Coordinates of C-alpha atoms in Angstrom, one line a residue:
M1 CA 0.0 0.0 0.0
N2 CA 2.8 2.4 0.9
K3 CA 4.4 1.8 -2.5
I4 CA 1.1 2.5 -4.3
L5 CA 0.6 5.7 -2.2
A6 CA 4.1 6.8 -3.0
L7 CA 3.6 6.2 -6.7
C8 CA 0.3 8.2 -6.6
L9 CA 2.0 11.1 -4.9
A10 CA 4.8 11.1 -7.4
I11 CA 2.3 11.2 -10.3
I12 CA 0.4 14.0 -8.7
A13 CA 3.7 15.9 -8.1
F14 CA 4.8 15.3 -11.7
S15 CA 1.4 16.5 -13.1
S16 CA 1.6 19.6 -10.9
C17 CA 5.1 20.4 -12.1
S18 CA 4.0 19.7 -15.7
E19 CA 1.0 22.1 -15.4
E20 CA 3.3 24.7 -13.8
T21 CA 5.8 24.4 -16.6
K22 CA 3.0 24.8 -19.2
K23 CA 1.8 28.0 -17.4
K24 CA 5.3 29.4 -17.4
T25 CA 5.8 28.6 -21.0
K26 CA 2.5 30.2 -21.9
T27 CA 3.3 33.4 -20.1
T28 CA 6.9 33.7 -21.4
T29 CA 6.1 32.9 -25.1
T30 CA 5.5 36.1 -27.1
K31 CA 2.8 36.0 -29.6
Q32 CA 3.9 37.2 -33.1
P33 CA 2.1 40.5 -33.9
N34 CA 0.0 40.9 -37.0
I35 CA 1.1 43.6 -39.4
I36 CA -1.0 45.9 -41.6
Y37 CA 1.1 48.0 -43.9
I38 CA -1.0 50.7 -45.4
M39 CA 0.4 52.7 -48.3
S40 CA -1.3 55.3 -50.4
D41 CA 0.0 56.6 -53.7
D42 CA 1.5 60.2 -53.7
H43 CA 0.2 61.1 -50.2
T44 CA 2.7 63.7 -49.3
T45 CA 3.6 65.0 -45.8
Q46 CA 2.0 68.4 -46.6
A47 CA -1.4 66.8 -46.6
F48 CA -1.5 65.7 -43.0
G49 CA -2.2 67.4 -39.7
I50 CA 0.8 65.8 -37.9
Y51 CA 3.5 67.3 -40.2
G52 CA 2.4 70.9 -39.5
S53 CA 2.4 72.1 -43.1
R54 CA 0.4 75.0 -44.4
L55 CA -2.4 72.5 -45.0
A56 CA -2.5 71.2 -41.4
S57 CA -5.2 73.6 -40.3
L58 CA -7.6 72.0 -42.9
N59 CA -7.5 68.8 -40.8
P60 CA -7.3 66.6 -43.9
T61 CA -6.4 63.3 -42.0
P62 CA -8.0 63.0 -38.6
T63 CA -8.0 59.2 -38.6
L64 CA -4.4 58.9 -39.7
D65 CA -3.3 61.7 -37.3
K66 CA -4.9 59.8 -34.4
I67 CA -3.1 56.5 -35.3
A68 CA 0.2 58.4 -35.6
S69 CA -0.3 60.1 -32.2
E70 CA -0.7 56.7 -30.6
G71 CA 2.7 55.6 -31.9
I72 CA 5.9 57.0 -33.4
I73 CA 6.1 59.6 -36.2
F74 CA 9.2 59.9 -38.4
D75 CA 10.1 63.4 -39.6
N76 CA 13.0 62.3 -41.8
C77 CA 11.8 59.4 -43.8
F78 CA 13.0 59.7 -47.4
V79 CA 12.3 57.8 -50.7
N80 CA 15.3 56.5 -52.6
N81 CA 13.8 57.1 -56.1
S82 CA 10.6 59.2 -56.1
I83 CA 8.5 57.3 -58.6
C84 CA 6.0 54.5 -58.1
T85 CA 7.6 51.4 -59.4
P86 CA 11.1 51.9 -58.2
S87 CA 9.9 52.9 -54.7
R88 CA 7.7 49.9 -54.4
A89 CA 10.6 47.6 -55.6
A90 CA 12.8 49.2 -52.9
I91 CA 10.2 48.5 -50.2
L92 CA 9.8 44.8 -51.1
S93 CA 13.4 44.1 -51.8
G94 CA 15.2 46.3 -49.3
Q95 CA 17.5 47.3 -52.1
H96 CA 18.3 50.4 -54.1
S97 CA 17.5 50.5 -57.8
Q98 CA 20.7 49.1 -59.3
A99 CA 20.7 46.2 -56.9
N100 CA 17.0 45.2 -57.5
G101 CA 17.1 46.1 -61.2
V102 CA 14.1 48.4 -61.1
L103 CA 15.4 51.8 -62.3
D104 CA 12.1 53.3 -63.6
L105 CA 8.5 52.8 -64.4
E106 CA 9.3 50.2 -67.0
G107 CA 11.1 48.0 -64.5
A108 CA 9.7 44.7 -63.0
L109 CA 10.3 42.9 -59.8
P110 CA 10.4 39.1 -60.3
M111 CA 8.9 36.9 -57.7
D112 CA 12.3 35.6 -56.4
K113 CA 13.4 39.2 -55.7
Q114 CA 10.3 40.0 -53.6
Y115 CA 12.3 39.3 -50.5
L116 CA 10.0 40.8 -47.9
P117 CA 7.0 38.5 -48.4
I118 CA 9.4 35.6 -48.9
E119 CA 11.0 36.2 -45.5
M120 CA 7.7 36.8 -43.8
K121 CA 6.4 33.4 -45.0
K122 CA 9.5 31.7 -43.5
L123 CA 8.5 33.3 -40.2
G124 CA 5.1 31.6 -40.3
Y125 CA 3.2 34.7 -41.5
Q126 CA 0.2 34.5 -43.9
T127 CA 0.8 37.2 -46.5
A128 CA -1.6 39.3 -48.5
M129 CA -1.2 42.1 -51.1
I130 CA -4.4 44.1 -52.0
G131 CA -4.7 47.2 -54.2
K132 CA -2.1 48.9 -56.2
W133 CA 0.9 46.7 -57.2
H134 CA 2.6 48.2 -60.2
L135 CA 5.6 45.8 -60.4
K136 CA 4.5 43.8 -63.5
E137 CA 5.4 40.4 -62.2
Q138 CA 3.1 38.2 -60.1
P139 CA 3.0 39.1 -56.4
N140 CA 4.8 36.5 -54.3
F141 CA 2.1 36.6 -51.6
D142 CA -0.2 33.8 -50.3
Y143 CA -3.1 36.0 -51.4
F144 CA -3.2 38.9 -53.8
N145 CA -5.9 40.9 -55.4
V146 CA -4.4 43.8 -57.3
F147 CA -5.0 46.4 -60.0
T148 CA -4.0 45.0 -63.4
K149 CA -5.3 47.4 -66.0
H150 CA -4.1 50.8 -67.1
G151 CA -0.5 49.7 -66.8
Q152 CA -1.3 48.2 -63.4
Q153 CA -2.1 51.7 -62.3
G154 CA -5.8 50.8 -62.0
S155 CA -8.6 53.2 -62.6
Y156 CA -10.3 55.2 -59.9
F157 CA -13.8 54.0 -60.8
D158 CA -14.9 50.4 -61.6
P159 CA -11.3 49.0 -61.7
Y160 CA -10.2 45.6 -62.9
L161 CA -8.2 43.4 -60.4
T162 CA -6.6 40.1 -60.7
E163 CA -6.9 37.7 -57.7
T164 CA -5.1 34.7 -56.5
G165 CA -6.2 31.7 -58.7
M166 CA -6.5 33.8 -61.8
H167 CA -3.8 33.8 -64.4
F168 CA -1.6 36.8 -63.7
A169 CA -0.6 38.7 -66.8
E170 CA -0.5 42.2 -68.1
E171 CA -3.7 43.4 -69.7
K172 CA -2.2 43.3 -73.3
D173 CA -1.4 39.6 -72.9
P174 CA -4.1 37.4 -74.5
S175 CA -4.1 35.3 -71.4
Y176 CA -5.0 38.2 -69.1
E177 CA -7.6 37.5 -66.4
G178 CA -9.3 40.1 -64.3
K179 CA -12.5 40.9 -62.5
Q180 CA -14.2 44.3 -62.7
Y181 CA -15.4 45.8 -59.4
K182 CA -18.0 48.5 -59.3
G183 CA -17.4 51.6 -57.3
H184 CA -14.5 53.8 -56.2
S185 CA -11.1 52.2 -55.9
S186 CA -10.4 53.4 -52.3
D187 CA -13.7 51.8 -51.1
I188 CA -13.0 48.6 -53.2
V189 CA -9.5 48.1 -51.8
T190 CA -10.9 48.4 -48.2
D191 CA -13.8 46.1 -49.0
I192 CA -11.4 43.4 -50.3
S193 CA -9.1 43.8 -47.3
I194 CA -11.9 43.4 -44.8
D195 CA -13.2 40.4 -46.7
W196 CA -9.8 38.8 -46.6
L197 CA -9.4 39.4 -42.9
K198 CA -12.9 38.1 -42.2
N199 CA -13.3 35.2 -44.6
K200 CA -10.0 34.2 -46.4
R201 CA -7.1 34.2 -43.9
D202 CA -6.1 31.4 -41.6
P203 CA -6.9 32.8 -38.1
S204 CA -4.3 30.4 -36.5
K205 CA -1.5 32.2 -38.2
P206 CA -0.2 35.8 -37.8
F207 CA -0.7 37.9 -40.9
V208 CA 0.9 40.7 -42.8
L209 CA -1.5 42.6 -45.0
F210 CA -0.3 45.1 -47.6
H211 CA -3.3 47.4 -48.0
Q212 CA -2.4 49.8 -50.9
F213 CA -4.6 52.6 -52.2
K214 CA -4.4 54.1 -55.7
A215 CA -5.4 57.5 -54.3
P216 CA -4.4 60.3 -54.3
H217 CA -2.5 59.7 -57.6
D218 CA -3.4 62.0 -60.4
D219 CA -5.9 62.7 -62.0
F220 CA -7.4 62.9 -58.5
E221 CA -10.8 61.4 -59.3
F222 CA -12.5 61.4 -55.9
A223 CA -15.7 59.6 -54.8
P224 CA -18.7 61.7 -55.6
R225 CA -19.7 61.9 -51.9
Y226 CA -16.7 64.3 -51.4
L227 CA -17.8 66.8 -54.0
D228 CA -18.7 69.5 -51.4
Y229 CA -15.7 68.8 -49.2
L230 CA -13.6 72.0 -49.0
K231 CA -15.9 73.5 -51.6
D232 CA -16.0 77.0 -50.0
T233 CA -12.5 76.8 -48.4
E234 CA -9.6 78.9 -49.5
I235 CA -6.6 76.6 -49.7
P236 CA -3.3 78.1 -48.4
E237 CA -0.8 78.6 -51.2
P238 CA 3.0 78.2 -51.1
E239 CA 4.9 81.4 -51.7
S240 CA 7.2 79.7 -54.2
L241 CA 4.2 79.1 -56.4
Y242 CA 4.5 82.7 -57.6
D243 CA 8.2 83.5 -56.8
N244 CA 10.8 80.7 -56.9
G245 CA 13.6 82.8 -55.7
N246 CA 17.0 81.2 -56.2
N247 CA 15.8 77.7 -56.2
G248 CA 17.2 75.4 -58.9
S249 CA 20.1 75.9 -61.4
I250 CA 20.8 75.8 -65.1
A251 CA 20.0 72.1 -64.8
T252 CA 16.4 72.9 -64.0
R253 CA 16.0 76.2 -65.8
G254 CA 18.5 76.1 -68.6
Q255 CA 21.0 78.9 -69.5
N256 CA 19.3 82.2 -69.1
D257 CA 16.0 80.4 -68.3
S258 CA 16.0 78.9 -71.8
L259 CA 14.4 75.6 -70.6
I260 CA 11.8 76.8 -68.1
H261 CA 9.0 76.0 -70.6
V262 CA 10.2 72.5 -71.0
I263 CA 11.5 71.2 -67.6
G264 CA 9.3 70.4 -64.7
S265 CA 5.5 70.1 -65.1
S266 CA 3.8 73.1 -63.5
V267 CA 0.7 74.6 -61.9
S268 CA 1.0 77.7 -64.0
K269 CA 1.3 77.7 -67.8
R270 CA 5.1 78.0 -67.5
N271 CA 5.6 74.5 -68.8
T272 CA 4.0 74.6 -72.2
I273 CA 4.1 70.8 -72.7
R274 CA 2.4 69.7 -69.4
H275 CA 0.8 71.9 -66.8
M276 CA -2.0 71.2 -64.4
G277 CA -4.7 73.2 -66.2
M278 CA -4.4 71.0 -69.3
R279 CA -6.2 68.3 -67.3
L280 CA -8.1 70.2 -64.6
W281 CA -10.0 72.4 -67.0
S282 CA -11.4 69.5 -68.9
K283 CA -14.6 67.5 -68.5
Q284 CA -12.6 64.3 -69.4
Y285 CA -11.3 64.0 -65.8
T286 CA -14.5 64.9 -64.0
K287 CA -17.2 62.7 -65.7
N288 CA -17.3 60.2 -62.8
N289 CA -17.3 62.5 -59.8
N290 CA -18.5 65.9 -61.1
P291 CA -20.4 65.7 -64.4
D292 CA -21.7 69.3 -64.0
F293 CA -18.1 70.7 -63.8
D294 CA -17.7 73.9 -65.9
P295 CA -14.2 74.0 -67.4
T296 CA -14.8 77.5 -68.9
Q297 CA -14.5 79.1 -65.5
A298 CA -10.7 79.4 -66.1
D299 CA -11.3 81.3 -69.4
G300 CA -10.3 85.0 -69.6
L301 CA -8.3 85.0 -66.3
S302 CA -5.1 87.0 -65.8
E303 CA -2.0 85.0 -65.3
K304 CA -2.1 85.3 -61.5
E305 CA -5.8 84.6 -61.4
Y306 CA -5.3 81.5 -63.5
I307 CA -2.6 80.2 -61.3
H308 CA -4.8 80.8 -58.2
A309 CA -7.8 79.1 -59.7
T310 CA -5.8 76.1 -61.0
Y311 CA -4.1 75.7 -57.6
Q312 CA -7.4 75.8 -55.7
E313 CA -9.0 73.2 -58.0
Y314 CA -5.9 71.0 -57.9
L315 CA -5.7 71.0 -54.2
K316 CA -9.4 70.4 -53.6
R317 CA -9.4 67.4 -55.9
Y318 CA -6.2 66.0 -54.3
L319 CA -7.5 66.5 -50.7
R320 CA -10.9 64.9 -51.6
C321 CA -9.0 61.8 -52.6
V322 CA -7.0 62.0 -49.3
K323 CA -10.3 62.3 -47.4
G324 CA -11.4 59.1 -49.1
V325 CA -8.2 57.4 -47.9
D326 CA -8.6 58.6 -44.4
D327 CA -12.2 57.5 -44.2
N328 CA -11.4 54.1 -45.5
V329 CA -8.6 53.6 -43.0
A330 CA -11.2 54.4 -40.4
R331 CA -13.3 51.6 -41.7
L332 CA -10.4 49.2 -41.5
I333 CA -9.5 50.2 -38.0
K334 CA -13.2 49.8 -36.9
Y335 CA -13.2 46.3 -38.2
L336 CA -9.9 45.4 -36.4
K337 CA -11.3 46.8 -33.1
A338 CA -14.6 44.9 -33.5
E339 CA -12.7 41.7 -34.0
G340 CA -10.2 42.2 -31.2
L341 CA -7.3 42.4 -33.6
Y342 CA -6.3 46.0 -33.1
E343 CA -4.0 45.9 -30.1
N344 CA -1.8 43.0 -31.4
T345 CA -1.5 44.4 -34.9
I346 CA 1.3 46.7 -35.9
I347 CA -0.1 49.5 -38.0
V348 CA 2.3 51.1 -40.5
Y349 CA 1.2 54.0 -42.7
T350 CA 3.2 55.7 -45.5
G351 CA 3.0 56.9 -49.1
D352 CA 5.1 55.5 -51.9
Q353 CA 6.9 58.8 -52.1
G354 CA 6.2 62.5 -51.6
F355 CA 4.4 64.9 -54.0
M356 CA 4.7 68.5 -55.1
L357 CA 1.6 70.5 -54.3
G358 CA 2.6 73.7 -56.1
E359 CA 5.9 74.3 -54.3
H360 CA 8.3 75.9 -56.8
D361 CA 5.4 75.8 -59.3
Y362 CA 5.9 72.1 -59.6
I363 CA 3.4 69.2 -59.7
D364 CA 4.0 65.4 -59.5
K365 CA 7.0 63.9 -57.7
R366 CA 10.5 62.8 -59.1
W367 CA 12.4 65.7 -57.8
M368 CA 14.9 65.5 -54.9
Y369 CA 13.2 68.6 -53.4
E370 CA 11.8 68.1 -50.0
E371 CA 8.1 67.7 -50.8
S372 CA 8.9 65.0 -53.3
L373 CA 11.7 63.3 -51.3
R374 CA 10.0 63.1 -47.9
M375 CA 7.7 60.3 -47.2
P376 CA 5.1 60.3 -44.4
F377 CA 5.8 57.4 -42.1
F378 CA 4.4 56.4 -38.7
V379 CA 3.9 53.2 -36.8
R380 CA 1.4 52.2 -34.0
Y381 CA 2.0 49.2 -31.8
P382 CA 1.2 49.9 -28.1
E383 CA 3.0 46.8 -26.8
K384 CA 6.4 48.1 -28.0
I385 CA 6.0 51.7 -29.1
K386 CA 5.3 54.5 -26.7
A387 CA 2.4 56.8 -27.8
G388 CA 3.4 60.4 -28.7
T389 CA 6.9 59.5 -29.8
R390 CA 8.6 61.5 -32.5
T391 CA 12.0 61.2 -34.1
D392 CA 14.3 63.0 -36.6
A393 CA 16.3 59.8 -37.2
I394 CA 17.0 59.3 -40.9
I395 CA 15.3 56.3 -42.6
N396 CA 14.5 55.5 -46.2
N397 CA 12.2 53.1 -47.9
T398 CA 14.9 50.4 -48.3
D399 CA 14.9 50.2 -44.5
F400 CA 11.2 49.1 -44.3
A401 CA 11.7 45.5 -45.2
P402 CA 14.5 44.8 -42.7
T403 CA 12.5 46.4 -39.9
L404 CA 9.2 44.5 -40.6
I405 CA 11.2 41.2 -40.7
E406 CA 12.8 42.0 -37.4
L407 CA 9.5 43.1 -35.8
A408 CA 8.2 39.7 -36.9
G409 CA 11.0 37.9 -35.1
G410 CA 13.4 37.3 -38.0
K411 CA 16.6 38.7 -39.3
A412 CA 16.9 40.5 -42.7
P413 CA 19.1 38.6 -45.3
E414 CA 22.4 40.2 -46.0
K415 CA 21.4 41.0 -49.6
M416 CA 19.1 43.7 -48.3
Q417 CA 20.9 47.1 -48.3
G418 CA 18.5 48.7 -45.8
H419 CA 18.8 48.7 -42.1
S420 CA 16.3 47.7 -39.4
F421 CA 15.1 50.6 -37.2
K422 CA 13.3 48.4 -34.7
T423 CA 15.4 49.9 -31.9
I424 CA 14.3 53.4 -32.9
L425 CA 10.6 52.3 -32.9
E426 CA 11.0 50.8 -29.4
T427 CA 13.1 53.5 -27.8
G428 CA 12.6 56.6 -29.9
K429 CA 16.4 57.0 -30.0
E430 CA 19.0 56.4 -32.7
P431 CA 21.3 53.5 -31.9
E432 CA 25.0 54.1 -31.9
G433 CA 26.4 54.3 -35.4
W434 CA 23.0 54.9 -37.0
Q435 CA 23.0 56.4 -40.6
Q436 CA 23.2 60.1 -40.8
S437 CA 22.3 60.5 -44.5
S438 CA 20.1 59.1 -47.2
Y439 CA 21.0 58.5 -50.8
Y440 CA 18.6 59.4 -53.7
R441 CA 18.6 58.8 -57.4
Y442 CA 16.0 59.6 -60.1
W443 CA 16.9 57.6 -63.2
M444 CA 14.2 58.3 -65.8
H445 CA 15.2 61.7 -67.3
M446 CA 12.7 63.9 -69.1
A447 CA 9.9 61.4 -68.9
H448 CA 6.1 61.6 -69.4
A449 CA 6.2 65.3 -70.2
H450 CA 6.8 66.0 -66.5
A451 CA 10.3 66.4 -67.8
N452 CA 12.6 66.0 -64.7
P453 CA 16.3 65.8 -65.5
A454 CA 18.1 62.7 -64.1
H455 CA 19.9 63.4 -60.9
F456 CA 21.3 61.9 -57.7
G457 CA 22.2 63.3 -54.3
I458 CA 22.6 63.0 -50.5
R459 CA 20.4 64.3 -47.7
T460 CA 21.6 64.8 -44.1
K461 CA 19.6 66.2 -41.3
Q462 CA 20.7 69.8 -42.2
Y463 CA 22.0 69.7 -45.7
K464 CA 21.1 68.5 -49.2
L465 CA 23.5 68.1 -52.2
I466 CA 22.1 67.3 -55.6
F467 CA 23.9 66.6 -58.9
F468 CA 21.9 66.8 -62.1
Y469 CA 23.7 64.9 -64.8
G470 CA 20.9 65.3 -67.3
K471 CA 21.1 62.1 -69.4
Y472 CA 18.9 59.0 -69.8
W473 CA 20.4 55.7 -68.4
V474 CA 20.5 54.3 -71.9
D475 CA 23.1 56.0 -74.1
T476 CA 20.8 57.5 -76.7
D477 CA 23.7 58.8 -78.7
N478 CA 24.8 55.3 -79.5
P479 CA 23.2 54.3 -82.8
E480 CA 23.1 50.6 -81.6
A481 CA 21.4 51.4 -78.3
D482 CA 17.9 50.0 -77.7
W483 CA 15.2 51.6 -75.6
N484 CA 11.5 52.1 -75.6
K485 CA 11.0 54.7 -78.2
K486 CA 7.2 54.4 -78.0
S487 CA 7.1 55.3 -74.3
W488 CA 4.6 58.2 -74.0
G489 CA 5.7 61.8 -73.4
N490 CA 9.4 61.0 -73.2
R491 CA 12.3 63.1 -74.5
F492 CA 15.1 60.7 -73.5
T493 CA 17.4 62.0 -76.2
L494 CA 17.4 65.5 -74.9
H495 CA 20.5 66.0 -72.8
T496 CA 20.0 68.8 -70.2
P497 CA 22.8 70.8 -68.6
A498 CA 24.8 69.4 -65.7
A499 CA 24.8 71.3 -62.4
W500 CA 25.0 71.1 -58.7
E501 CA 22.5 72.4 -56.1
F502 CA 23.1 72.7 -52.4
Y503 CA 20.6 73.7 -49.7
D504 CA 21.1 74.5 -46.0
L505 CA 17.8 73.2 -44.8
E506 CA 18.2 74.8 -41.3
A507 CA 18.6 78.3 -42.8
D508 CA 16.5 77.7 -45.9
P509 CA 13.8 75.0 -45.2
Q510 CA 11.8 75.9 -48.3
E511 CA 14.8 75.5 -50.6
M512 CA 14.6 78.9 -52.0
N513 CA 18.4 79.5 -52.2
N514 CA 20.8 77.2 -54.1
A515 CA 23.9 78.0 -52.1
Y516 CA 26.3 75.8 -54.0
S517 CA 28.4 78.8 -55.0
D518 CA 28.5 80.4 -51.5
P519 CA 32.1 80.2 -50.3
K520 CA 31.1 79.7 -46.6
Y521 CA 29.8 76.2 -47.5
K522 CA 32.9 75.1 -49.5
T523 CA 34.2 72.7 -46.8
I524 CA 30.7 71.3 -46.1
I525 CA 30.1 70.7 -49.8
A526 CA 33.5 69.0 -50.1
D527 CA 32.7 66.7 -47.2
L528 CA 29.2 65.9 -48.7
K529 CA 30.8 64.9 -52.0
E530 CA 33.1 62.5 -50.2
E531 CA 30.1 61.0 -48.4
L532 CA 28.3 60.8 -51.7
I533 CA 31.2 58.9 -53.3
A534 CA 31.2 56.5 -50.3
K535 CA 27.4 56.0 -50.4
R536 CA 27.4 55.3 -54.2
K537 CA 30.1 52.7 -53.8
E538 CA 28.5 51.0 -50.8
L539 CA 25.1 50.8 -52.5
N540 CA 26.3 49.6 -55.9
E541 CA 25.1 52.9 -57.4
E542 CA 28.2 53.8 -59.3
D543 CA 28.1 54.3 -63.1
G544 CA 31.5 53.6 -64.5
A545 CA 31.0 49.9 -65.6
K546 CA 27.3 50.0 -66.8
Y547 CA 26.8 53.6 -67.7
P548 CA 30.0 55.2 -69.0
H549 CA 28.1 58.0 -70.8
I550 CA 26.9 59.1 -67.4
Q551 CA 30.2 58.6 -65.7
K552 CA 31.8 60.9 -68.3
V553 CA 29.4 63.7 -67.2
I554 CA 30.2 63.1 -63.6
D555 CA 33.9 63.2 -64.2
E556 CA 33.6 66.4 -66.2
H557 CA 31.5 68.3 -63.7
W558 CA 32.4 66.8 -60.3
N559 CA 34.6 69.8 -59.3
D560 CA 32.5 72.5 -60.9

């Protein structure tokens, strides 16, 4: 009997220890967070409340501002190449353009180079990509439902999307498959995301959802319900819309302003090839959201009156698209809260680059000027990120992938050129040795009638140095060279003047004074050039081997 009693006591003791071990294991095991990465197209920092621009008082993004205030806001997040396809390739690959092979809008990111979703799958995550894709090749995600018409740009109204299970191909391919959805694209993307969260994902797995809007990309076709939003509001205008001071150089203006009617699409009629009024004052771009629009209201105006009227219409359409984004993010957040998913989900919000809203009389992006270079970026995750945190640490879009991988519990592969800023998210402070500059390069050159000269440069917290080399990446002077001569609105063969620009952003935050020739900055500029050389070498962004025609310009003008 004593032996039986002793055995029973031993079993009870073992069971008790086993239960205690289970409890300890349960409490010490960290659950992997879900991640929702929300990205709009061309949503610039000026069009938020949190970034304190001239438009902040309009309160254009109350939902997004609230999410940002509950996490960390980055004031110095920069794009590496301010155009849709290369930026998205950089985000998914963690690499700059030469490394990932996507230099411009004609580039494609193969499935095996989509390193971010590949690594997230390895970590046990279910991956989804919904909305704007724009990388040509099939998304390497467990689930995708993405715009596949109009050059994968998608249309604002009644867009076609291709979903997992359909044959993925470009629309011109005879094997193309797509489904048309009725309604406005911002609403549709959100509908599909909520449906995936509710009905298609595996609830036993953590998920990473890329929720990507088309809005507010031009031509700013907002949902009709926003027609009266800001209708009677006077939108604040940038001073540089009317007087650009000493911004730019012969690279952006030509000798004696000989190229101002060609370079840089404009709000005003300055650029005779592409300016905002050409599209705004047309019924073609209002038929879905404002069929009663009267384009003749711009007729007979003086030059200044025309600029003012065009700017007001431009900004109102843009901000109506932004309002649609903000309201749809609110729908997504409401669903997460209702399902108990919100607190264990990392919410990331950004745009694929910045955007010019009339600053320097420019529209679109592409430039290395602040409004185009700077990306909005904030993250909410209460478990690790203290609410109300703000940082001026420099990050760029190649850093997103390494960071998301580390937040998921992994480690970025060495082939990624970006750096994880997880420590900054969690502490609000830069770790020792953190990067103090960001490299930028716009490759396309005089494309799509926006006509921006090719350039590269470096941005520190205080200074910016830009070199415009003014040539397409294909040597168009070579009679044997091959390039897309049918690409619309391009003047790749037009070489523009080479020039340097330098801005002291502490003294001149609006970039109204190119101080490259100011002798007091001579040493600073020399140091920046050395840093630029080092960055280009480190990132495989040099030109000598592949692009000798560009290297020749660099060599000739490096010491100008």
